[in-house]
Amino acid sequence: MPHIVIIGGGFAGVWAAAAAARVRDGADLDITLIAPDENLVLRPRMYEAEPERATVPLPGLLGPIGVRHRRAWAEHIDVAARRVHAGGDVIGYDRLVLATGSRLVRPDLPGAGLLFDVDTLAGARRLADHLRGREGFTAVVVGAGFTGLEVATELAGRGRVVLVDQADVVGPDLGPAPRPYIEDALDRLGVELRLGAGLRAVEPGGAVLSGGERVAADAVVWTAGVRADALTEQIPARRDRLGRLAVDRWMRVEEPSGAVFAAGDVAAARFDDDHDVMQACQHATPMGKTAGHNAAADLLGLPPLDFTPAPYVTCLDLGAAGGLYTKGWEREVALSGEQGKEVKQWIMRRIQPPVDDAEQLLTLAGMVRLPLPF
């Protein structure tokens, strides 16, 4: 029986599995998802004070739609033989969907082992546990990009926050349009800025910045930079500067076998003539649905589906100062303050797949573009 193997239990992997199961529709086709954890982690919520709430049990997603879950790390991909080595087993495939996501790029500097992060559930739990019960703590957050801003503004409601970035502005990758709103929010929340500065070292009692300033802190949180999972290096295909695999409009990887698809943070899909997609769940979900659909359609002789991303938006949580909702690659601010916060919360609810409801999950799997009501 033909076999689809999906590596990765995040948004892209889960939706790839659901889309493949939808296309299967009773045909002879096995689907296996390989992931070491028992939960889908809602990674966009890892900055929150209670990250353990941001999980969805994989058995409640995969079991009802007839997808097997192999709890293991995928260690090696043999593209020529069409095999995946995982947890001591060798699993053959006819089509492979790689959806292993991205990893935080940790710095090589003195005391780096003392750094906290919110890149994984374990990391977010470690930070939450470390700060829980501490009155008036001080946290140094390194990186004033999207994640750093959300972490800093959330923590500012509970303690003193020092935000550090090598750039001379906050949100350097977010562009100029949202910046006045972000700066106002940081000022209102009392977040201290150290711009044009990097992190030189981490000490048990705080951080040493590139200019020599020592900042006493209970926690130093690193948020700067992510890269595609290292499994992409085992696929003989072109990769971009973030390690993402080049894919065509069907999410098929540009490699000789033609049997590998990629989705989510490991795939450099084209958004339009001028942009590749961002490493974000708003793109990982439709990429996963497209890859899973096409992997199954390829085996069953059905027509492929083009990747058609929804219009690009950004939704930034700014803690007690509200939020920002922007549209387009110029990030024109559409909503701010409490209205921006409401949009962020609405999106966080919508990204959570339904548990123990095969009909609804399969229906959603067929909706590659979910319209936003904003």
Coordinates of C-alpha atoms in Angstrom, one line a residue:
M1 CA 0.0 0.0 0.0
P2 CA 1.4 3.5 -0.8
H3 CA 2.7 5.3 2.2
I4 CA 3.0 9.0 3.0
V5 CA 5.4 9.9 5.8
I6 CA 5.2 13.3 7.4
I7 CA 8.0 14.5 9.7
G8 CA 7.0 17.1 12.2
G9 CA 4.1 17.6 14.6
G10 CA 3.7 21.4 14.3
F11 CA 1.1 23.3 12.3
A12 CA 2.5 22.3 8.9
G13 CA 2.9 18.7 9.8
V14 CA -0.6 18.3 11.4
W15 CA -2.3 20.1 8.6
A16 CA -0.4 18.1 6.0
A17 CA -1.6 14.9 7.7
A18 CA -5.2 16.2 7.7
A19 CA -5.1 17.3 4.1
A20 CA -3.6 13.9 3.0
A21 CA -6.3 12.1 5.0
R22 CA -9.0 14.2 3.3
V23 CA -7.7 13.4 -0.2
R24 CA -7.4 9.7 0.7
D25 CA -11.2 9.5 1.3
G26 CA -11.2 5.7 1.8
A27 CA -8.5 4.9 -0.8
D28 CA -5.7 2.5 0.0
L29 CA -3.1 4.9 1.4
D30 CA -1.2 4.8 4.7
I31 CA -0.2 8.0 6.5
T32 CA 2.3 8.2 9.3
L33 CA 3.4 11.3 11.2
I34 CA 6.7 11.2 13.0
A35 CA 7.2 13.5 15.9
P36 CA 8.7 13.0 19.3
D37 CA 6.1 14.8 21.4
E38 CA 2.5 13.9 22.3
N39 CA 1.3 17.5 21.7
L40 CA 1.0 20.1 19.0
V41 CA 2.6 23.1 20.5
L42 CA 1.0 26.4 19.7
R43 CA 4.4 28.1 19.3
P44 CA 3.0 31.6 18.6
R45 CA 1.8 31.6 22.2
M46 CA 5.0 30.6 23.9
Y47 CA 5.6 34.2 25.2
E48 CA 2.5 33.9 27.5
A49 CA 2.8 33.5 31.2
E50 CA 1.3 30.0 31.2
P51 CA 2.8 28.3 28.1
E52 CA 1.6 24.9 29.2
R53 CA -1.9 25.9 28.2
A54 CA -0.7 26.3 24.6
T55 CA -0.8 22.7 23.6
V56 CA -3.2 20.4 21.7
P57 CA -3.0 16.6 22.1
L58 CA -1.9 14.9 18.9
P59 CA -3.8 11.7 19.6
G60 CA -7.0 13.8 19.5
L61 CA -6.0 15.2 16.1
L62 CA -4.5 12.2 14.3
G63 CA -6.4 9.2 15.7
P64 CA -9.9 10.3 14.5
I65 CA -8.6 10.8 10.9
G66 CA -6.7 7.5 10.7
V67 CA -3.1 8.8 10.8
R68 CA -0.5 6.8 12.7
H69 CA 1.7 8.7 15.1
R70 CA 5.3 7.4 15.5
R71 CA 6.7 9.1 18.6
A72 CA 10.3 9.5 17.8
W73 CA 13.0 11.9 16.5
A74 CA 13.7 11.5 12.8
E75 CA 17.5 11.1 12.7
H76 CA 18.2 10.5 9.0
I77 CA 16.5 10.7 5.6
D78 CA 17.7 8.5 2.8
V79 CA 16.2 10.1 -0.2
A80 CA 17.7 7.6 -2.7
A81 CA 16.2 4.7 -0.8
R82 CA 13.1 6.6 0.3
R83 CA 13.6 5.7 3.9
V84 CA 13.5 7.6 7.2
H85 CA 15.5 6.4 10.3
A86 CA 13.6 7.3 13.4
G87 CA 13.8 5.9 17.0
G88 CA 15.7 2.8 15.9
D89 CA 13.2 2.0 13.1
V90 CA 13.6 2.3 9.3
I91 CA 10.3 3.6 7.8
G92 CA 9.8 3.5 4.1
Y93 CA 7.9 6.1 2.2
D94 CA 6.5 6.7 -1.3
R95 CA 6.0 10.4 -0.6
L96 CA 7.6 12.4 2.2
V97 CA 6.5 15.7 3.7
L98 CA 9.2 17.4 5.7
A99 CA 7.7 19.8 8.2
T100 CA 10.1 20.0 11.1
G101 CA 10.0 23.7 11.6
S102 CA 12.8 26.0 12.7
R103 CA 15.1 26.4 15.6
L104 CA 16.4 29.4 17.5
V105 CA 20.0 30.3 16.6
R106 CA 21.7 30.4 20.0
P107 CA 24.8 32.6 20.4
D108 CA 28.3 31.4 21.1
L109 CA 29.3 33.6 24.0
P110 CA 30.4 33.3 27.7
G111 CA 27.6 32.1 29.9
A112 CA 25.3 31.2 26.9
G113 CA 24.0 28.2 28.9
L114 CA 22.4 30.6 31.3
L115 CA 20.1 32.1 28.6
F116 CA 16.4 31.5 28.6
D117 CA 14.2 31.3 25.5
V118 CA 10.6 30.8 24.4
D119 CA 11.4 28.8 21.3
T120 CA 10.1 25.5 22.6
L121 CA 7.6 24.4 25.2
A122 CA 10.4 23.2 27.5
G123 CA 12.2 26.6 27.2
A124 CA 9.0 28.6 27.8
R125 CA 8.2 26.5 30.8
R126 CA 11.7 26.9 32.2
L127 CA 11.4 30.7 32.0
A128 CA 7.9 30.7 33.5
D129 CA 8.9 28.5 36.3
H130 CA 12.0 30.6 37.0
L131 CA 10.1 33.8 37.2
R132 CA 7.0 32.5 39.0
G133 CA 6.6 33.9 42.5
R134 CA 9.4 36.5 42.0
E135 CA 8.2 39.9 43.0
G136 CA 9.7 42.8 41.0
F137 CA 12.1 40.8 38.9
T138 CA 14.3 42.2 36.2
A139 CA 14.5 40.6 32.8
V140 CA 16.9 41.4 30.0
V141 CA 15.3 40.5 26.6
V142 CA 17.8 40.3 23.7
G143 CA 16.2 41.0 20.3
A144 CA 13.7 43.7 19.6
G145 CA 12.0 41.8 16.8
F146 CA 8.6 40.2 16.7
T147 CA 9.2 37.6 19.5
G148 CA 11.3 39.9 21.6
L149 CA 8.7 42.6 21.6
E150 CA 6.0 40.2 22.7
V151 CA 8.1 38.7 25.4
A152 CA 9.2 42.1 26.7
T153 CA 5.7 43.6 26.8
E154 CA 4.3 40.6 28.5
L155 CA 7.0 40.5 31.1
A156 CA 6.7 44.3 31.7
G157 CA 3.4 43.7 33.4
R158 CA 5.2 41.7 36.1
G159 CA 8.6 43.3 36.5
R160 CA 11.3 45.5 35.1
V161 CA 12.4 44.8 31.5
V162 CA 15.5 45.9 29.6
L163 CA 15.2 45.3 25.8
V164 CA 18.4 45.0 23.9
D165 CA 19.0 45.1 20.1
Q166 CA 22.0 45.8 17.9
A167 CA 19.8 47.9 15.6
D168 CA 19.3 51.5 16.4
V169 CA 15.5 51.1 16.2
V170 CA 12.9 48.7 17.7
G171 CA 11.3 46.2 15.4
P172 CA 13.9 46.7 12.6
D173 CA 12.3 44.0 10.4
L174 CA 8.8 45.2 10.9
G175 CA 9.4 48.4 9.0
P176 CA 8.6 52.1 9.8
A177 CA 4.8 52.1 9.8
P178 CA 4.2 50.2 13.1
R179 CA 7.2 51.7 14.9
P180 CA 5.5 54.8 16.5
Y181 CA 2.9 52.5 18.0
I182 CA 5.5 50.1 19.3
E183 CA 7.6 52.8 20.7
D184 CA 4.6 54.3 22.5
A185 CA 3.7 50.9 23.9
L186 CA 7.2 50.3 25.2
D187 CA 7.2 53.8 26.8
R188 CA 3.9 53.3 28.5
L189 CA 4.9 50.0 29.9
G190 CA 8.2 51.3 31.2
V191 CA 10.4 49.0 29.1
E192 CA 14.0 50.3 29.1
L193 CA 15.8 50.3 25.7
R194 CA 19.4 49.5 25.0
L195 CA 19.6 50.0 21.2
G196 CA 22.8 49.8 19.2
A197 CA 24.0 47.2 21.7
G198 CA 24.6 43.5 21.7
L199 CA 25.1 40.8 24.3
R200 CA 28.7 40.1 25.2
A201 CA 28.2 37.6 28.1
V202 CA 25.7 36.2 30.5
E203 CA 26.5 36.0 34.2
P204 CA 24.6 34.4 37.1
G205 CA 23.4 37.8 38.2
G206 CA 22.7 39.4 34.8
A207 CA 24.0 40.4 31.4
V208 CA 27.1 42.2 30.0
L209 CA 26.4 44.3 27.0
S210 CA 28.7 44.9 24.1
G211 CA 29.6 48.4 25.4
G212 CA 30.6 47.0 28.7
E213 CA 27.4 47.9 30.7
R214 CA 26.4 45.3 33.2
V215 CA 22.7 44.9 33.8
A216 CA 21.6 43.1 36.9
A217 CA 18.9 40.6 36.0
D218 CA 17.0 37.6 37.2
A219 CA 16.7 36.2 33.7
V220 CA 18.3 37.0 30.3
V221 CA 16.0 35.9 27.4
W222 CA 17.4 35.3 23.9
T223 CA 14.9 35.8 21.0
A224 CA 17.2 36.8 18.1
G225 CA 17.1 34.7 14.9
V226 CA 15.8 31.3 13.7
R227 CA 16.9 28.8 11.1
A228 CA 15.3 25.9 9.4
D229 CA 15.7 22.5 11.1
A230 CA 18.9 20.7 10.2
L231 CA 17.1 17.8 8.5
T232 CA 16.9 20.0 5.4
E233 CA 20.6 19.5 5.0
Q234 CA 19.9 15.8 4.2
I235 CA 17.8 16.7 1.1
P236 CA 19.9 17.2 -2.0
A237 CA 18.3 20.5 -3.0
R238 CA 18.9 24.2 -3.1
R239 CA 18.4 26.0 0.3
D240 CA 18.1 29.7 1.1
R241 CA 20.1 31.7 3.7
L242 CA 17.7 30.5 6.4
G243 CA 18.3 26.8 5.5
R244 CA 14.9 26.5 3.9
L245 CA 14.3 24.1 0.9
A246 CA 13.3 25.6 -2.4
V247 CA 9.9 24.3 -3.4
D248 CA 7.6 24.7 -6.4
R249 CA 4.0 26.0 -6.4
W250 CA 2.9 22.5 -5.3
M251 CA 5.3 22.5 -2.3
R252 CA 7.4 19.8 -4.0
V253 CA 11.1 20.1 -3.2
E254 CA 13.3 20.8 -6.1
E255 CA 15.4 17.6 -5.8
P256 CA 15.9 14.6 -8.2
S257 CA 13.6 12.0 -6.7
G258 CA 10.4 14.1 -6.9
A259 CA 9.1 12.3 -3.9
V260 CA 9.7 15.0 -1.2
F261 CA 7.5 17.8 -0.3
A262 CA 8.2 20.5 2.4
A263 CA 6.0 22.9 4.4
G264 CA 6.3 25.4 7.1
D265 CA 9.5 26.9 8.3
V266 CA 11.7 24.4 6.3
A267 CA 10.2 25.5 2.9
A268 CA 11.1 28.7 0.9
A269 CA 7.8 29.0 -0.9
R270 CA 7.1 32.0 -3.1
F271 CA 4.4 34.3 -1.7
D272 CA 4.4 36.5 -4.8
D273 CA 6.8 37.8 -7.4
D274 CA 8.7 39.9 -4.8
H275 CA 8.5 37.9 -1.6
D276 CA 9.0 34.5 -0.1
V277 CA 6.8 33.4 2.8
M278 CA 7.7 34.3 6.3
Q279 CA 8.5 31.7 9.0
A280 CA 5.2 32.0 10.7
C281 CA 2.1 29.9 11.4
Q282 CA -0.1 32.0 9.1
H283 CA 2.0 30.5 6.2
A284 CA 2.8 27.1 7.7
T285 CA -0.9 26.1 7.9
P286 CA -1.7 26.6 4.2
M287 CA 1.7 25.3 3.2
G288 CA 1.0 22.1 5.2
K289 CA -2.4 21.7 3.7
T290 CA -1.1 22.1 0.2
A291 CA 1.8 19.8 0.7
G292 CA -0.3 17.1 2.3
H293 CA -3.0 17.4 -0.4
N294 CA -0.4 17.1 -3.2
A295 CA 1.5 14.2 -1.7
A296 CA -1.7 12.2 -1.6
A297 CA -2.9 13.4 -4.9
D298 CA 0.4 12.5 -6.5
L299 CA 0.0 8.9 -5.4
L300 CA -3.7 8.6 -6.2
G301 CA -3.5 10.2 -9.7
L302 CA -5.5 13.3 -8.7
P303 CA -4.9 16.9 -9.8
P304 CA -2.4 18.9 -7.7
L305 CA -3.3 22.0 -5.8
D306 CA -1.4 25.3 -6.2
F307 CA -0.1 27.1 -3.0
T308 CA -2.3 30.2 -2.6
P309 CA -1.4 32.1 0.5
A310 CA -3.9 34.5 2.1
P311 CA -3.0 38.2 2.1
Y312 CA 0.0 38.9 4.4
V313 CA -0.9 40.3 7.8
T314 CA 1.0 40.9 11.1
C315 CA -0.5 40.6 14.5
L316 CA 1.7 41.7 17.4
D317 CA 0.7 41.4 21.1
L318 CA 2.0 44.4 23.1
G319 CA 0.9 43.2 26.6
A320 CA -1.1 45.7 28.7
A321 CA -0.6 48.3 25.9
G322 CA -2.8 46.3 23.5
G323 CA -1.7 45.1 20.2
L324 CA -1.1 45.9 16.5
Y325 CA -2.7 44.4 13.4
T326 CA -1.1 45.4 10.1
K327 CA -1.8 44.5 6.5
G328 CA 0.5 44.0 3.5
W329 CA 4.2 43.8 3.2
E330 CA 4.4 47.5 4.0
R331 CA 2.7 46.7 7.3
E332 CA 0.1 49.4 7.2
V333 CA -1.4 49.6 10.6
A334 CA -5.1 48.7 10.4
L335 CA -5.9 48.3 14.2
S336 CA -4.0 49.2 17.3
G337 CA -4.5 49.3 21.1
E338 CA -7.4 47.2 22.4
Q339 CA -8.7 46.5 18.9
G340 CA -5.4 45.1 17.9
K341 CA -5.3 43.0 21.0
E342 CA -8.7 41.6 20.2
V343 CA -7.6 40.5 16.8
K344 CA -4.5 38.8 18.2
Q345 CA -6.6 36.9 20.7
W346 CA -9.1 35.9 18.0
I347 CA -6.3 34.6 15.8
M348 CA -4.8 32.7 18.6
R349 CA -8.1 30.9 19.1
R350 CA -8.6 30.2 15.4
I351 CA -5.2 28.6 14.9
Q352 CA -6.0 25.8 17.4
P353 CA -7.2 22.7 15.5
P354 CA -10.4 20.9 16.7
V355 CA -9.8 17.9 18.9
D356 CA -11.7 14.6 18.5
D357 CA -13.7 16.0 15.6
A358 CA -12.7 14.3 12.3
E359 CA -15.4 15.9 10.2
Q360 CA -14.5 19.4 11.2
L361 CA -10.7 18.8 10.9
L362 CA -11.1 17.3 7.5
T363 CA -13.3 20.2 6.4
L364 CA -10.8 22.8 7.6
A365 CA -8.0 20.8 5.8
G366 CA -9.8 21.5 2.6
M367 CA -9.9 25.3 3.2
V368 CA -6.4 26.3 2.2
R369 CA -7.2 30.0 2.6
L370 CA -9.1 30.9 5.7
P371 CA -10.5 34.5 5.3
L372 CA -9.9 37.0 8.0
P373 CA -12.8 39.2 9.0
F374 CA -10.7 42.2 9.6

